[in-house]
């Protein structure tokens, strides 16, 4: 099982093999964390994303990391659920995002992966439930990834993820 960590910060500065972005189905770039990742990786990221799109909710696809600083070699694009009250499979789709990202990480041989708090921004997934799903799913998923780092962008998310890890 992977070692799990939580840090507060900007995911584009993480020193891992692969960073995950919370994308939309077009993989052309968006706001929030996806905007930051696309700015850091440069315009080739949208070209590469567009070429392998669409990516459905709960799925994940990989591209090179382009202009992101080493050691980051890959960007794993995953599409979270748009929160609609919780009765539309949102929790299962979110868990699937984490599982599929780890499966993709295994395929590309990534040993360290950084995740943002998928779906908890514009997509509206409640932060506490999302933190529980993130930690539980990563713990329960067999993977060759050795280090998983959850990157919180705000204090509340950091506290929620830390509490789940404890
Ligand atoms: P979604 O559309 O899946 O909800 P968002 O990007 O709107 O995605 O938000 C997902 C999470 O990513 C939120 O917790 C947001 O605060 C966080 N976030 C935004 N920018 C960054 C960043 N540069 N690094 C890490 N997390 C970020």
XYZ file of C-alpha atoms and ligand atoms in Angstrom:
193
model
C 0.000 0.000 0.000
C 1.117 3.543 -0.700
C 2.251 5.968 1.966
C -0.322 8.745 2.248
C 0.533 12.372 3.031
C -1.306 15.668 3.065
C 0.202 19.075 2.351
C -1.161 22.584 1.918
C -0.201 24.294 -1.307
C -0.303 24.557 -5.068
C -0.193 21.188 -6.795
C 1.874 22.543 -9.683
C 4.858 22.832 -7.348
C 4.851 19.229 -6.154
C 7.896 17.035 -6.750
C 6.168 13.834 -7.799
C 6.165 11.666 -10.925
C 2.571 12.532 -11.799
C 0.102 15.188 -10.781
C -3.639 14.767 -11.091
C -5.832 17.547 -12.387
C -9.585 17.888 -11.862
C -10.482 18.357 -15.509
C -13.670 18.608 -17.502
C -14.624 16.161 -20.234
C -12.977 18.164 -23.021
C -9.492 17.975 -21.399
C -8.862 21.389 -22.951
C -8.399 23.147 -19.610
C -10.711 24.890 -17.193
C -10.695 26.938 -14.032
C -9.454 26.120 -10.545
C -6.748 23.512 -10.288
C -7.086 22.617 -13.975
C -6.373 26.212 -14.968
C -3.270 26.245 -12.784
C -2.026 22.939 -14.225
C -2.601 24.078 -17.799
C -0.811 27.382 -17.187
C 2.163 25.561 -15.692
C 2.304 22.850 -18.360
C 1.874 25.216 -21.301
C -0.370 25.093 -24.389
C 0.756 21.650 -25.477
C -1.250 20.207 -22.570
C -4.552 21.286 -24.118
C -3.462 19.975 -27.516
C -2.611 16.596 -26.025
C -5.767 16.562 -23.921
C -7.994 17.437 -26.843
C -6.496 14.593 -28.836
C -7.546 11.968 -26.274
C -10.832 13.562 -25.130
C -13.546 13.090 -24.102
C -12.956 11.749 -20.634
C -16.143 10.723 -18.858
C -16.917 11.367 -15.183
C -15.052 8.861 -13.016
C -12.488 8.113 -15.701
C -8.853 9.251 -16.032
C -6.475 9.776 -18.949
C -2.805 10.664 -19.075
C -0.669 13.102 -21.038
C 2.927 14.260 -20.711
C 3.553 17.101 -18.257
C 5.240 19.298 -20.895
C 6.549 22.502 -19.252
C 5.940 21.416 -15.649
C 9.177 21.197 -13.710
C 10.864 17.836 -13.230
C 10.427 15.355 -11.703
C 6.824 15.728 -12.859
C 6.571 13.709 -16.060
C 2.848 13.075 -16.409
C -0.464 14.812 -15.899
C -3.366 12.515 -15.083
C -6.651 14.152 -16.055
C -9.714 12.960 -14.197
C -13.284 14.211 -14.368
C -15.194 14.370 -11.126
C -18.941 14.270 -10.593
C -20.928 17.472 -10.655
C -22.631 17.461 -7.239
C -26.400 17.312 -7.577
C -27.510 16.508 -4.038
C -25.790 13.149 -3.662
C -28.427 10.787 -5.059
C -26.962 10.581 -8.544
C -23.988 8.343 -7.911
C -21.666 11.229 -7.085
C -19.821 9.330 -4.327
C -19.208 6.306 -6.535
C -18.017 8.493 -9.411
C -15.613 10.309 -7.099
C -14.225 7.012 -5.772
C -13.816 5.867 -9.363
C -11.720 8.974 -10.104
C -9.200 7.980 -7.439
C -9.158 4.330 -8.517
C -8.736 5.144 -12.196
C -5.952 7.653 -11.472
C -4.049 4.997 -9.546
C -4.611 2.471 -12.340
C -3.265 4.952 -14.881
C -0.330 5.727 -12.585
C 0.461 2.007 -12.496
C 0.303 1.801 -16.294
C 2.875 4.576 -16.694
C 5.060 3.400 -13.815
C 4.567 6.484 -11.645
C 5.748 5.850 -8.103
C 4.584 9.133 -6.582
C 1.321 10.908 -7.353
C -0.214 14.163 -6.096
C -3.997 14.581 -5.994
C -6.043 17.760 -5.588
C -9.392 17.597 -3.782
C -11.241 16.432 -6.894
C -14.748 17.855 -7.439
C -14.768 20.022 -4.303
C -14.448 23.334 -6.116
C -16.713 24.389 -8.957
C -18.252 20.884 -9.072
C -19.569 21.414 -5.539
C -18.891 18.096 -3.814
C -19.071 18.539 0.003
C -15.515 18.798 1.260
C -15.778 16.489 4.264
C -17.384 13.618 2.395
C -14.915 14.097 -0.451
C -11.969 13.874 1.940
C -13.317 10.642 3.408
C -13.806 9.119 -0.049
C -10.354 10.250 -1.202
C -8.493 8.695 1.723
C -10.590 5.543 1.958
C -10.435 4.823 -1.765
C -6.679 5.313 -2.009
C -6.179 3.103 1.054
C -8.362 0.347 -0.370
C -6.989 0.353 -3.921
C -4.126 -2.027 -4.716
C -1.387 -0.076 -6.508
C 2.322 0.015 -7.186
C 2.360 3.742 -6.383
C 4.540 4.196 -3.314
C 3.641 7.724 -2.269
C 0.302 9.502 -2.592
C 0.215 13.143 -1.626
C -3.100 14.918 -1.144
C -2.606 18.595 -1.903
C -5.080 20.875 -0.134
C -5.419 24.387 -1.457
C -7.130 25.766 1.657
C -6.942 25.225 5.421
C -10.335 23.553 5.699
C -9.453 20.900 3.130
C -6.085 20.403 4.799
C -7.765 19.829 8.183
C -10.354 17.474 6.736
C -7.774 15.367 4.927
C -5.475 15.321 7.965
C -8.347 14.102 10.123
C -9.094 11.281 7.692
C -5.443 10.257 7.594
C -5.083 10.236 11.376
P -13.728 20.711 -9.681
O -14.271 21.348 -10.930
O -13.406 19.239 -9.854
O -14.555 21.003 -8.482
P -11.793 22.794 -8.931
O -10.489 23.064 -9.578
O -12.860 23.829 -9.031
O -12.274 21.376 -9.510
O -11.540 22.502 -7.388
C -10.982 21.294 -6.911
C -10.094 21.611 -5.713
O -8.837 22.084 -6.185
C -10.632 22.689 -4.781
O -10.424 22.258 -3.433
C -9.750 23.891 -5.106
O -9.598 24.748 -3.983
C -8.454 23.200 -5.403
N -7.435 23.955 -6.145
C -7.572 25.064 -6.923
N -6.373 25.441 -7.417
C -5.458 24.545 -6.948
C -4.045 24.403 -7.087
N -3.321 25.237 -7.836
N -3.434 23.361 -6.455
C -4.151 22.491 -5.704
N -5.486 22.574 -5.534
C -6.133 23.590 -6.149
